[in-house]
PDB file of C-alpha atoms in Angstrom:
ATOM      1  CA  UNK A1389       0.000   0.000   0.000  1.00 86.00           C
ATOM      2  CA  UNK A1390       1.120   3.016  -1.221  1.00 90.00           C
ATOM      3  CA  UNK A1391       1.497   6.182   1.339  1.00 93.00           C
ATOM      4  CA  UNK A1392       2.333   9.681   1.327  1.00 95.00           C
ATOM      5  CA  UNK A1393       2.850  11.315   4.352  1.00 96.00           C
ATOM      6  CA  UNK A1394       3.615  15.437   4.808  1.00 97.00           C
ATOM      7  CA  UNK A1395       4.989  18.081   7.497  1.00 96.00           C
ATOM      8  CA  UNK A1396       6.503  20.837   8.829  1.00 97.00           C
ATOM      9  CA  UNK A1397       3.725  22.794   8.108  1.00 95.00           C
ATOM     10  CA  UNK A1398       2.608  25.424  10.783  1.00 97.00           C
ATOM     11  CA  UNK A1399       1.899  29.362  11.483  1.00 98.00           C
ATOM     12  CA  UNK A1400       5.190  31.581  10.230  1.00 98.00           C
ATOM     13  CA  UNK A1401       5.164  35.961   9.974  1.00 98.00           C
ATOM     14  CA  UNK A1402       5.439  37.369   6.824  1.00 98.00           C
ATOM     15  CA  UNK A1403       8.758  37.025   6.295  1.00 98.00           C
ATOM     16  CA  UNK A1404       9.584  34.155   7.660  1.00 98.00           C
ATOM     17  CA  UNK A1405      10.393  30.320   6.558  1.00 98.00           C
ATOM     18  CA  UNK A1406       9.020  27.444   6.373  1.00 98.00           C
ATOM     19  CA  UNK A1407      10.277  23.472   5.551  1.00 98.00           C
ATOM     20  CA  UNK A1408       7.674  20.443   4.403  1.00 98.00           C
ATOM     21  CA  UNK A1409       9.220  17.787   4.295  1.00 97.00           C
ATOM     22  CA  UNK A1410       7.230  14.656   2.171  1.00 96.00           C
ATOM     23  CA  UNK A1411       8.102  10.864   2.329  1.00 93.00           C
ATOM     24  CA  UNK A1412       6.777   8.223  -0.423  1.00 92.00           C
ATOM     25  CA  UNK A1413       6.585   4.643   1.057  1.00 89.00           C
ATOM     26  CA  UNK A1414       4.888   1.601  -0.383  1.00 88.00           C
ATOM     27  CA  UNK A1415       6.349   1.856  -4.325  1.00 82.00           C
ATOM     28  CA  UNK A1416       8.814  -0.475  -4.558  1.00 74.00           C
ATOM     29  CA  UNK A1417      11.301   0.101  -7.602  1.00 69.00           C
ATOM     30  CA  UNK A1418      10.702   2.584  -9.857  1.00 67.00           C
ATOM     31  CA  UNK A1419      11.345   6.162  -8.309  1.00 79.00           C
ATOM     32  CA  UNK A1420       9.000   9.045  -9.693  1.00 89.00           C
ATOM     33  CA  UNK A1421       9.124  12.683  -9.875  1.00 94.00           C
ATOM     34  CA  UNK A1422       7.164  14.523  -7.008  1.00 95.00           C
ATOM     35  CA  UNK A1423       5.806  17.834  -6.585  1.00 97.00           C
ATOM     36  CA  UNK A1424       3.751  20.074  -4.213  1.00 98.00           C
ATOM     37  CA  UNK A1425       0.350  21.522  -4.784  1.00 98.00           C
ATOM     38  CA  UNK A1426      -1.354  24.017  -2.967  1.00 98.00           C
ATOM     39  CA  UNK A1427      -5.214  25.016  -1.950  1.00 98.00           C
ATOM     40  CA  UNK A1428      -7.296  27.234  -0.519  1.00 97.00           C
ATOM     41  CA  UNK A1429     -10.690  27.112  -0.009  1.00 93.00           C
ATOM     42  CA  UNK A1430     -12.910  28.120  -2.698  1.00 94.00           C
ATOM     43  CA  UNK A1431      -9.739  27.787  -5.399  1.00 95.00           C
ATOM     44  CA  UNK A1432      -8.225  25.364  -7.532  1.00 95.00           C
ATOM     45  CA  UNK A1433      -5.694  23.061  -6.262  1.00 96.00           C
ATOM     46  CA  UNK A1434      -2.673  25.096  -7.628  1.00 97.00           C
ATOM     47  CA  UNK A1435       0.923  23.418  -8.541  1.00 98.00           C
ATOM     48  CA  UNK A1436       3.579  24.734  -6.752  1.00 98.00           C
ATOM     49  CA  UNK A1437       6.748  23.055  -7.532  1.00 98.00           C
ATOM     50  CA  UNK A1438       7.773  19.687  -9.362  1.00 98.00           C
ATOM     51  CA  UNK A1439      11.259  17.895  -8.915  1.00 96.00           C
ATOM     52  CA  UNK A1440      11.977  14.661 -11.497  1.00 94.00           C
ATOM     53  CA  UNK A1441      13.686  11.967 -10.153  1.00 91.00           C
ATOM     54  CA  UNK A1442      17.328  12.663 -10.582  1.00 90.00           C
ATOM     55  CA  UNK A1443      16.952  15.644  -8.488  1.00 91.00           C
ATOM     56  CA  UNK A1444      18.624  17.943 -11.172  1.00 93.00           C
ATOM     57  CA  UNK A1445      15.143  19.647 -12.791  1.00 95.00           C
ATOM     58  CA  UNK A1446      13.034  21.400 -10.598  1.00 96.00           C
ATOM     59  CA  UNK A1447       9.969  23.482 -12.047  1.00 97.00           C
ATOM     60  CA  UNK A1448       8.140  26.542 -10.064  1.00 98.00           C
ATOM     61  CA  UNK A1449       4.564  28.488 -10.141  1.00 97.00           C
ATOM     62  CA  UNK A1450       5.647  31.832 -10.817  1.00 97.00           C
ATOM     63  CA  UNK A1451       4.711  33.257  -7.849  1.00 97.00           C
ATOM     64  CA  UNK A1452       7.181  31.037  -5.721  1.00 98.00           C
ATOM     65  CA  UNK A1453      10.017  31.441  -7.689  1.00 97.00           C
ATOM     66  CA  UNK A1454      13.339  33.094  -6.126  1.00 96.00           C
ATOM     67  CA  UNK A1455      11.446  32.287  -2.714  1.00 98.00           C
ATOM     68  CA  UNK A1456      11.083  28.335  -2.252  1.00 98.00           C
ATOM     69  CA  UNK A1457      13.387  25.150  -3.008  1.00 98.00           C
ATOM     70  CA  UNK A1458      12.322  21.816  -3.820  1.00 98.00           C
ATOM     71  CA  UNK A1459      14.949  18.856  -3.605  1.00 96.00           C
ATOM     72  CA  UNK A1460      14.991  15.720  -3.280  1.00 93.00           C
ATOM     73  CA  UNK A1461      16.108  13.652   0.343  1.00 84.00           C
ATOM     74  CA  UNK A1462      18.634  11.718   1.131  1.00 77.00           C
ATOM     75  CA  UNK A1463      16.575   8.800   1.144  1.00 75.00           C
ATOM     76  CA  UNK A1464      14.464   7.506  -1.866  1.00 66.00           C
ATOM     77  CA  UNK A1465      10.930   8.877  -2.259  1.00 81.00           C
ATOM     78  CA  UNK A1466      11.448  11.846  -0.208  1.00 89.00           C
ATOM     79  CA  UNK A1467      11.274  15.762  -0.439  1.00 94.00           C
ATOM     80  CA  UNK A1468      11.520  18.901   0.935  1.00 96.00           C
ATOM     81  CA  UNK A1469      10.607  22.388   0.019  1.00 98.00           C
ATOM     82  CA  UNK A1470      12.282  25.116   1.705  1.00 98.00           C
ATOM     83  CA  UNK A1471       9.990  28.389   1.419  1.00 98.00           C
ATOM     84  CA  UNK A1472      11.615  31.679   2.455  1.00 98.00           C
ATOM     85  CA  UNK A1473      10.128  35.197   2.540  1.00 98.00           C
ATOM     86  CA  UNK A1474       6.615  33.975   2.876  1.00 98.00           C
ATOM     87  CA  UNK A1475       3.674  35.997   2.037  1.00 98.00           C
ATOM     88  CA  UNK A1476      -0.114  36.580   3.111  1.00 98.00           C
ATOM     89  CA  UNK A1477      -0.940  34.607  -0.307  1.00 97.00           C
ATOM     90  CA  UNK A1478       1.356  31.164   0.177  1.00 98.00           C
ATOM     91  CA  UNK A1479      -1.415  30.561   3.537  1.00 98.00           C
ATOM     92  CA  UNK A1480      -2.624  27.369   1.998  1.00 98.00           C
ATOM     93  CA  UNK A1481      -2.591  23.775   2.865  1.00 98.00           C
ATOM     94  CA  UNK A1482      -0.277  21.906   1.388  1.00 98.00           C
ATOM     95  CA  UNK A1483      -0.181  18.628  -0.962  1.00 98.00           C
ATOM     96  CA  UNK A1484       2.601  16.103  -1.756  1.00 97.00           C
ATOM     97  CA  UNK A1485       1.777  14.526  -4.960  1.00 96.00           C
ATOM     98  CA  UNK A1486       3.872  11.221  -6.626  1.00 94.00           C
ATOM     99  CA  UNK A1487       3.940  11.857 -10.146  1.00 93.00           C
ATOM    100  CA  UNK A1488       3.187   8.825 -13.186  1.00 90.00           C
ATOM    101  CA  UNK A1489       6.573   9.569 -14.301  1.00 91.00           C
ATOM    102  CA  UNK A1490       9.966  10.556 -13.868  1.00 90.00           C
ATOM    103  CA  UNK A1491      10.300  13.619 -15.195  1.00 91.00           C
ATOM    104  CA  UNK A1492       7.958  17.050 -14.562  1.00 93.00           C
ATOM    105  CA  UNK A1493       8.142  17.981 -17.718  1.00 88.00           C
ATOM    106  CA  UNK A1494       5.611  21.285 -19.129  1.00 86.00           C
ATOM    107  CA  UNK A1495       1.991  19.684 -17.713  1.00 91.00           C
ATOM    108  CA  UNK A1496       3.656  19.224 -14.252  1.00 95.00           C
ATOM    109  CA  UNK A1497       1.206  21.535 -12.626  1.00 94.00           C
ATOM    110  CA  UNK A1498      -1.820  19.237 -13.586  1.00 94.00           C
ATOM    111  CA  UNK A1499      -3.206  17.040 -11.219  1.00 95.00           C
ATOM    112  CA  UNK A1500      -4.407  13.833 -13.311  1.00 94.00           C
ATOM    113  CA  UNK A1501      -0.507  13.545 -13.678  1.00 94.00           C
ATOM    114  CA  UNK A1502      -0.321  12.092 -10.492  1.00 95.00           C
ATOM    115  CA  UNK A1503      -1.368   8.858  -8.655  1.00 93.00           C
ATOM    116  CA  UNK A1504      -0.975   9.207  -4.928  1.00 95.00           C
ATOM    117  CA  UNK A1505      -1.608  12.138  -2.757  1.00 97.00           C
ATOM    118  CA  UNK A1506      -0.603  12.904   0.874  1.00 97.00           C
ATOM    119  CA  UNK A1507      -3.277  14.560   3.044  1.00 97.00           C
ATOM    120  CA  UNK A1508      -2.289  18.013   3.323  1.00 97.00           C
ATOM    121  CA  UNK A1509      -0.314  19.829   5.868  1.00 98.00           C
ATOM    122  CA  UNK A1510      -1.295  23.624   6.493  1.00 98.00           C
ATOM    123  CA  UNK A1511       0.949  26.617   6.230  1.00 98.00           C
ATOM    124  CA  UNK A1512      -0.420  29.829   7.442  1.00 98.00           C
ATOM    125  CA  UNK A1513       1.121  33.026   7.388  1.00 98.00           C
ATOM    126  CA  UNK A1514       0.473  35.780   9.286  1.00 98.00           C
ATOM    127  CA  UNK A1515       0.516  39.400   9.562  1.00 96.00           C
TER     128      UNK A1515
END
């Protein structure tokens, strides 16, 4: 059985960081590329970042860019995402998502590209 597990969420300033931290267990062989959605009530779940599985290509929403890392753990089937310099907007709960594939590649942000979803860890930022 296949699970996805997230944290490190929690309530930050504006201004201040943040680290999720996701873990993959359950897949056997065949390592896939992750990413990180986001939601809010009332919206779309957005994509926020996708890493493929070598760990060398790493996409971004616009609006996170310069501000959060994605990488890949030391272990297999694991990820982080380092957010710095958060913002009223990036309050959201937060989704670790293991891709059908290996690589991100330009329909990353779409969600029927993925098979197994964590259940959400919330970030909220603060005045």
């Amino acid at each position: 059985q296949v699970q996805v597990e997230e944290s490190g969420g929690g309530t930050v300033q504006v201004g201040g960081s943040l680290r999720l931290s996701c873990t993959v267990s359950g897949l056997g062989r065949g390592r896939r590329a992750m990413a990180w959605f986001r939601q809010t009530p009332g919206l779309e779940r957005e994509g926020v970042s996708c890493i493929d599985t070598s760990g060398l290509y790493a996409y971004y929403t616009e609006s996170v860019k310069d501000r959060f890392t994605i990488a890949r753990g030391a272990a297999n089937d694991t990820m982080i995402l380092q957010m710095n310099n958060l913002k009223l907007e990036d309050t959201a709960m937060y989704y670790c998502a293991n891709s059908r594939s290996s690589g991100c590649f330009t329909s990353w942000s779409k969600r029927s590209g993925y098979d197994y979803w964590g259940r959400g860890t919330q970030v909220t930022v603060s005045p």
